Structures are given as C-alpha cells and as structure tokens.
C-alpha cells in the first residue's frame, strides 16, 4: 500500500474507490475496467477493495448510487429555487441541456451501463438503472400534474423521452449537437399540451379510439 493510501481509511477509502471506479467506468465502460485497475489507481491492496465491495457488481452498484445521489441533489437544489412547477421544469431542463452539451459528457451513465449488461445474472444492475429512470418519470409526472390538463402523464413521458434523447446524443457530439434543442422541444410540447388560451389541451399523438 502506498504512503498516500495509508492516510485514507474507513469510509474515506470507500469513497475514494467509488470516485476512481466512477471515473474509469464512465470513460472506458464498465466491462472494460477490472478491479485490478481500480486498486492500482487507488494505490491499495485488492483486499482493501473487497472489504468494501465483495464483488465487482457491488462496486458497480455503488457507482450507480453515487451518480443517482448527485443527479437528484442537483434536481432538488433546482427545485428549491423554483417552487412554481412551470418555472421548475424550465430550470431543470436548462441544467440538463447544459450537462448534455459539455465537451466531456459521454452520455447517461445509467443508459450506458444498462446497455452493457443483459441476461438474468445482470438483472440487478439493469434494475438499478431502471430505478433511476422510473424516479425521473415519477418526478416529471408530479410536476406536469401540477400544471393541470387532461394529459399530464403523456406530457411528462414525452418530456422524459426528450431528456433521455438529449443525454444520449450529447454523449456523441462534441459541439453543435442536437441536445441544444432540448428546451425548444420542451417548449413545443408545452404549447401543444398547455395552450395559452386556456382551452382543454388536445390529446396530441393519441391513437384514435
């Protein structure tokens, strides 16, 4: 163990391992990074990692939890400054669009991770990724429900698709990508579902009965 690593113990060491794994997984993909690389970067023995994370899957889940916590901390901070639901949606979309347009952005970590895992043996990791998306869906539906209108859930789901799409293409384009249209697309959806004249919103895109 390196001298620097000796100074990091307990929960601090756990957080350091998660920090390093999060960086490596995001840059290279989860499958491409082994625990040997994580402990090498951390300057600790493999036993130190296994003390906190008995398997690589446990480390992956810890990284996903960290990203989940960070995402919702930003969301909650934004919500605290924008109690009005319409203003809050605008503010949430603004920081998400800015995130997707960062030059170092590589796409949604949850979508990226889920794409790497399939089969029953990896279902717990895919389920953790799905939990994040389900929470986004729940929050969007809660906000659009406060706006009123007969089709608030449909509006929320289309905003959800728009957000996920922006985050996906944001990981591909370095500059001038279509993620820059997220807020404009959302404005079109608001106009369609929440007409300014106060009349009931039409069921945009609904299948005829």
C-alpha angles and dihedrals in degrees: 000000000000122000090247092052091051088064091058115072142149117005091354090061091048090053091048091053091049090048092053094043091049091054094046096044093049095047099042109016128262096262093051095056121073127198089250089068092048094053091043091055091045093049094229137117118267089243089064090058094045090051087067100026115032091191138019089249089061089054091048090052091049090052091049090049090052092051091046092051092048094048095050093043088059091045092049092047090052092047091052090059095044112045093165106091096221093047090045093054089052091050094047091049091049096058092040090052090048090050092051091051097053112119091230094050115120102181135273109327091213095053091042092051095045089053090058096054130063136151131058094285090064099039093108090061093047089047090054089053090048090051089062092051092046090054090051089050092049093050094046091050091050091053097045089046088060089055091061127220130126096264104045094133091054090050090050093050092050091049087050091054090048092052095047090046092051092049091048097051090039087068091056104044120065094191138002094019126158091252085087087073096061096102092042091051090049090051089055090052092049090050091051097046101031108040115198092227092069096240117136111279116252119241096256113209095355117150113251114253 
